[in-house]
């Protein structure tokens, strides 16, 4: 009994940080409609700044709490800086584009944190006055846990008062329901947004700082919390703070009890709960259905046209260079080194991965936050076959697209019931389930140590042979995807994206088509995973982590979602940049800054350059008629 | 007497406290042009949405050629032979006019899952024929996103005819059109009804159009059916006169004040 009570209390205390981060995320989303990927980074900053603040203020009984509040306020101001310098300029850009901007912020913050505080984990200061433990029914519970248990309801009450008893709060609630209404009231929307960013970010900072006595500060905190925070927001309902509270408590309890019952599957448990909730309550426990057209209306896409001569010539030239590169390597190895071939192989693999994601994102209008599940899932399918059945490449290779397709059939069945942000969040959840299985099921997957020894068969084992094999598969894959886009199926997908109402009214069972599309996309991502696992000779859980899903997302968005050229250009640019910067220390900073710069300069993606005079001459984008 | 293509019995729907449609019953026969009129918010669009499955009725039966279709999803109802145009046009903005019609034809042939043969080559002749029927043949290659509103309405009509429906639902087919266009479009509707012997149910705020073309008229007010019958009878109905302030119904002037 005592054990049960203490576990319960531990669960509630561990929910505090999660609730703070998730409520901030939810408030920001509610008003700005921006899913702030960087929210985990704000949480991490809260922890680091908290450590420094405690040192600066001195850890007296009051000093500790002052330091924590300083950390929260400082992070709030960082959020304001992000709003004023970045988000404010892109509120009119397509919603997705705002995602990449906040993703750039993650990278920048990672390296700034590394630069200021170093790579060592920091031990959190202890809270004066709460260093001991209390005994409850014969079981010991740290005193600080009681503090944390009290924090969540206090903050919830504070937020309730703020939103229901102040003019500002009422406006925020109004803005969450209807943005136009607020501008109609003549409120300065900018300051409302800035204020919301301050509040939301400060909550994340508070979450990071307040957990210091238990968790300290480390550089992985950002990604570790963001997945859980997304889960909480989605389970609770986007934009609902009460929902976030409920969901955080639920997840907190689940994790502490789960660890006792299934010690190796706590992560899986969390995402399973999310999947179950979304199936029965697609908009979360206390959420509202997504109102279509709430966001910025995007300009309609131009009709699909086969590439014109200009683009065909460019394509043929690129292909010729790709085919001749190994020849150049043999003739002038000093100029075209082995590393060039390695880089091109890597680029080609990610081109295929990005094109697979684009297939559902562009024509399908379904944004997946978790496509690495299929890339990594495919890679693991092949690797497992090698590990346990010693299958040769000729067989194991095909297990990758097949395995990924099966995974996509399973995940897709749940995901296509949802739309928009909810769809995206559910794909993320499933990807994390897959990742946690691979990560925690060490006996089979090797856990963190991965699976080694996935080398190509003899005929493909030389660098040049594998190079040609990769180019062959990727080009064939791209042509196949293109073919499907131009076929009735691709048109049907676009029809469903343009107008689900009309699509249904001409007899199209949209969900079914989207499910098939999701599966096709998964299979091609799996094919990219197969090429990946055999090019590296090994696979690790990183192949399916969130960061990899985000990479793919970034490639598509940076390249531009409106044509297949987009992911090709985006993946090439990003992989190449990654390679270029990875030699340097603080390459994440450079990459993040580059991404932010691109977002600010090119709100239509790199291929959007095509809409300027230069690209139109290249035929990158069809001419648009001006709407009547 | 030919059996009705559509029979509606006691159809009802409420949104929260708003009783949008209450116990509405009527039927449409093949070859009949039935008008549903009523002031803004009377429940006309809600009725249409329940007929084609966009909204599930709270109560009531919808029988299409004798088969109960209430609660089926729109894509199933379409396959049973119902075409529809929307009050706020719904077309595929990233496609050309011809491609919009092709999509409906492709779906009609159950070919929407074909992965190989380019869609552009599929059913283009038939699409052009349909576009020609609604007078949009020259604009087949234009993007739907750049069309004038009246033209969009005609494209929608071509789309709605693609599955050779037995029942055609048109929600304010002439809204946003110039007077001459209205006359042309309704003349087209007249012809189609005769040609194909289909039942047409349409809503309309322009009383000239209604009284010139409808074979029968039903009047909805606050969700309730208050009158139904031949145009002359409806014109003479006291309650209807009250709702329309006497003026437009008596004189036959257009109910422009009601148009969106
Ligand atoms: N999805 C909805 N949610 C809530 N209320 C709705 C919804 N759709 C319609 N209503 C309400 O139901 C009533 C009937 O609306 P409906 O659109 O059917 O009227 P209508 O006769 O088509 O009007 P109009 O001539 O303006 O097109 C109105 O009061 C409307 O506000
Ligand atoms: Mg209406």
PDB file of N, CA, C and O in Angstrom, chain B residues 229-254:
ATOM      1  N   UNK B 229     -46.212  22.657 -53.480  1.00  0.00           N
ATOM      2  CA  UNK B 229     -47.202  22.459 -54.525  1.00  0.00           C
ATOM      3  C   UNK B 229     -46.792  23.118 -55.828  1.00  0.00           C
ATOM      4  O   UNK B 229     -45.642  23.524 -56.006  1.00  0.00           O
ATOM      5  N   UNK B 230     -47.745  23.245 -56.739  1.00  0.00           N
ATOM      6  CA  UNK B 230     -47.485  23.876 -58.030  1.00  0.00           C
ATOM      7  C   UNK B 230     -47.183  25.359 -57.811  1.00  0.00           C
ATOM      8  O   UNK B 230     -47.644  25.948 -56.830  1.00  0.00           O
ATOM      9  N   UNK B 231     -46.414  25.978 -58.713  1.00  0.00           N
ATOM     10  CA  UNK B 231     -46.018  27.380 -58.530  1.00  0.00           C
ATOM     11  C   UNK B 231     -47.188  28.303 -58.219  1.00  0.00           C
ATOM     12  O   UNK B 231     -47.091  29.124 -57.318  1.00  0.00           O
ATOM     13  N   UNK B 232     -48.306  28.156 -58.925  1.00  0.00           N
ATOM     14  CA  UNK B 232     -49.421  29.083 -58.701  1.00  0.00           C
ATOM     15  C   UNK B 232     -49.945  28.955 -57.275  1.00  0.00           C
ATOM     16  O   UNK B 232     -50.231  29.956 -56.623  1.00  0.00           O
ATOM     17  N   UNK B 233     -50.059  27.711 -56.817  1.00  0.00           N
ATOM     18  CA  UNK B 233     -50.584  27.481 -55.477  1.00  0.00           C
ATOM     19  C   UNK B 233     -49.661  28.095 -54.431  1.00  0.00           C
ATOM     20  O   UNK B 233     -50.105  28.724 -53.467  1.00  0.00           O
ATOM     21  N   UNK B 234     -48.376  27.912 -54.634  1.00  0.00           N
ATOM     22  CA  UNK B 234     -47.414  28.451 -53.672  1.00  0.00           C
ATOM     23  C   UNK B 234     -47.439  29.968 -53.702  1.00  0.00           C
ATOM     24  O   UNK B 234     -47.396  30.645 -52.677  1.00  0.00           O
ATOM     25  N   UNK B 235     -47.579  30.517 -54.909  1.00  0.00           N
ATOM     26  CA  UNK B 235     -47.638  31.969 -55.036  1.00  0.00           C
ATOM     27  C   UNK B 235     -48.835  32.531 -54.272  1.00  0.00           C
ATOM     28  O   UNK B 235     -48.767  33.615 -53.700  1.00  0.00           O
ATOM     29  N   UNK B 236     -49.912  31.750 -54.241  1.00  0.00           N
ATOM     30  CA  UNK B 236     -51.128  32.234 -53.606  1.00  0.00           C
ATOM     31  C   UNK B 236     -51.137  32.011 -52.095  1.00  0.00           C
ATOM     32  O   UNK B 236     -51.982  32.553 -51.387  1.00  0.00           O
ATOM     33  N   UNK B 237     -50.181  31.204 -51.588  1.00  0.00           N
ATOM     34  CA  UNK B 237     -50.198  30.815 -50.181  1.00  0.00           C
ATOM     35  C   UNK B 237     -49.931  32.006 -49.254  1.00  0.00           C
ATOM     36  O   UNK B 237     -48.962  32.741 -49.424  1.00  0.00           O
ATOM     37  N   UNK B 238     -50.826  32.186 -48.267  1.00  0.00           N
ATOM     38  CA  UNK B 238     -50.736  33.325 -47.357  1.00  0.00           C
ATOM     39  C   UNK B 238     -49.424  33.365 -46.580  1.00  0.00           C
ATOM     40  O   UNK B 238     -48.741  34.388 -46.499  1.00  0.00           O
ATOM     41  N   UNK B 239     -49.109  32.207 -45.993  1.00  0.00           N
ATOM     42  CA  UNK B 239     -47.908  32.133 -45.157  1.00  0.00           C
ATOM     43  C   UNK B 239     -46.653  32.498 -45.955  1.00  0.00           C
ATOM     44  O   UNK B 239     -45.778  33.193 -45.482  1.00  0.00           O
ATOM     45  N   UNK B 240     -46.613  31.989 -47.185  1.00  0.00           N
ATOM     46  CA  UNK B 240     -45.452  32.253 -48.022  1.00  0.00           C
ATOM     47  C   UNK B 240     -45.362  33.740 -48.315  1.00  0.00           C
ATOM     48  O   UNK B 240     -44.286  34.343 -48.240  1.00  0.00           O
ATOM     49  N   UNK B 241     -46.477  34.347 -48.602  1.00  0.00           N
ATOM     50  CA  UNK B 241     -46.499  35.780 -48.868  1.00  0.00           C
ATOM     51  C   UNK B 241     -45.957  36.556 -47.682  1.00  0.00           C
ATOM     52  O   UNK B 241     -45.206  37.509 -47.842  1.00  0.00           O
ATOM     53  N   UNK B 242     -46.364  36.119 -46.505  1.00  0.00           N
ATOM     54  CA  UNK B 242     -45.906  36.794 -45.305  1.00  0.00           C
ATOM     55  C   UNK B 242     -44.384  36.772 -45.204  1.00  0.00           C
ATOM     56  O   UNK B 242     -43.744  37.779 -44.945  1.00  0.00           O
ATOM     57  N   UNK B 243     -43.837  35.581 -45.398  1.00  0.00           N
ATOM     58  CA  UNK B 243     -42.392  35.428 -45.275  1.00  0.00           C
ATOM     59  C   UNK B 243     -41.663  36.308 -46.275  1.00  0.00           C
ATOM     60  O   UNK B 243     -40.672  36.945 -45.974  1.00  0.00           O
ATOM     61  N   UNK B 244     -42.194  36.348 -47.477  1.00  0.00           N
ATOM     62  CA  UNK B 244     -41.527  37.143 -48.499  1.00  0.00           C
ATOM     63  C   UNK B 244     -42.076  38.560 -48.566  1.00  0.00           C
ATOM     64  O   UNK B 244     -41.937  39.256 -49.557  1.00  0.00           O
ATOM     65  N   UNK B 245     -42.750  38.995 -47.500  1.00  0.00           N
ATOM     66  CA  UNK B 245     -43.278  40.356 -47.400  1.00  0.00           C
ATOM     67  C   UNK B 245     -44.183  40.701 -48.572  1.00  0.00           C
ATOM     68  O   UNK B 245     -44.297  41.849 -48.967  1.00  0.00           O
ATOM     69  N   UNK B 246     -44.777  39.644 -49.117  1.00  0.00           N
ATOM     70  CA  UNK B 246     -45.708  39.900 -50.204  1.00  0.00           C
ATOM     71  C   UNK B 246     -45.065  40.259 -51.516  1.00  0.00           C
ATOM     72  O   UNK B 246     -45.396  39.687 -52.546  1.00  0.00           O
ATOM     73  N   UNK B 247     -44.135  41.123 -51.500  1.00  0.00           N
ATOM     74  CA  UNK B 247     -43.670  41.770 -52.723  1.00  0.00           C
ATOM     75  C   UNK B 247     -43.226  40.810 -53.825  1.00  0.00           C
ATOM     76  O   UNK B 247     -43.876  40.713 -54.862  1.00  0.00           O
ATOM     77  N   UNK B 248     -42.162  40.093 -53.566  1.00  0.00           N
ATOM     78  CA  UNK B 248     -41.544  39.366 -54.675  1.00  0.00           C
ATOM     79  C   UNK B 248     -42.450  38.267 -55.201  1.00  0.00           C
ATOM     80  O   UNK B 248     -42.520  38.048 -56.399  1.00  0.00           O
ATOM     81  N   UNK B 249     -43.155  37.589 -54.303  1.00  0.00           N
ATOM     82  CA  UNK B 249     -43.976  36.484 -54.752  1.00  0.00           C
ATOM     83  C   UNK B 249     -45.148  37.001 -55.578  1.00  0.00           C
ATOM     84  O   UNK B 249     -45.488  36.465 -56.611  1.00  0.00           O
ATOM     85  N   UNK B 250     -45.746  38.088 -55.108  1.00  0.00           N
ATOM     86  CA  UNK B 250     -46.907  38.622 -55.801  1.00  0.00           C
ATOM     87  C   UNK B 250     -46.543  39.127 -57.204  1.00  0.00           C
ATOM     88  O   UNK B 250     -47.141  38.792 -58.188  1.00  0.00           O
ATOM     89  N   UNK B 251     -45.488  39.952 -57.210  1.00  0.00           N
ATOM     90  CA  UNK B 251     -45.172  40.608 -58.465  1.00  0.00           C
ATOM     91  C   UNK B 251     -44.227  39.811 -59.325  1.00  0.00           C
ATOM     92  O   UNK B 251     -44.068  40.099 -60.505  1.00  0.00           O
ATOM     93  N   UNK B 252     -43.568  38.812 -58.704  1.00  0.00           N
ATOM     94  CA  UNK B 252     -42.599  38.061 -59.481  1.00  0.00           C
ATOM     95  C   UNK B 252     -41.275  38.781 -59.605  1.00  0.00           C
ATOM     96  O   UNK B 252     -40.441  38.427 -60.421  1.00  0.00           O
ATOM     97  N   UNK B 253     -41.083  39.816 -58.790  1.00  0.00           N
ATOM     98  CA  UNK B 253     -39.770  40.468 -58.816  1.00  0.00           C
ATOM     99  C   UNK B 253     -38.732  39.550 -58.193  1.00  0.00           C
ATOM    100  O   UNK B 253     -39.048  38.654 -57.427  1.00  0.00           O
ATOM    101  N   UNK B 254     -37.483  39.832 -58.486  1.00  0.00           N
ATOM    102  CA  UNK B 254     -36.434  38.978 -57.939  1.00  0.00           C
ATOM    103  C   UNK B 254     -36.296  39.226 -56.448  1.00  0.00           C
ATOM    104  O   UNK B 254     -36.466  40.330 -55.969  1.00  0.00           O
TER     105      UNK B 254
END
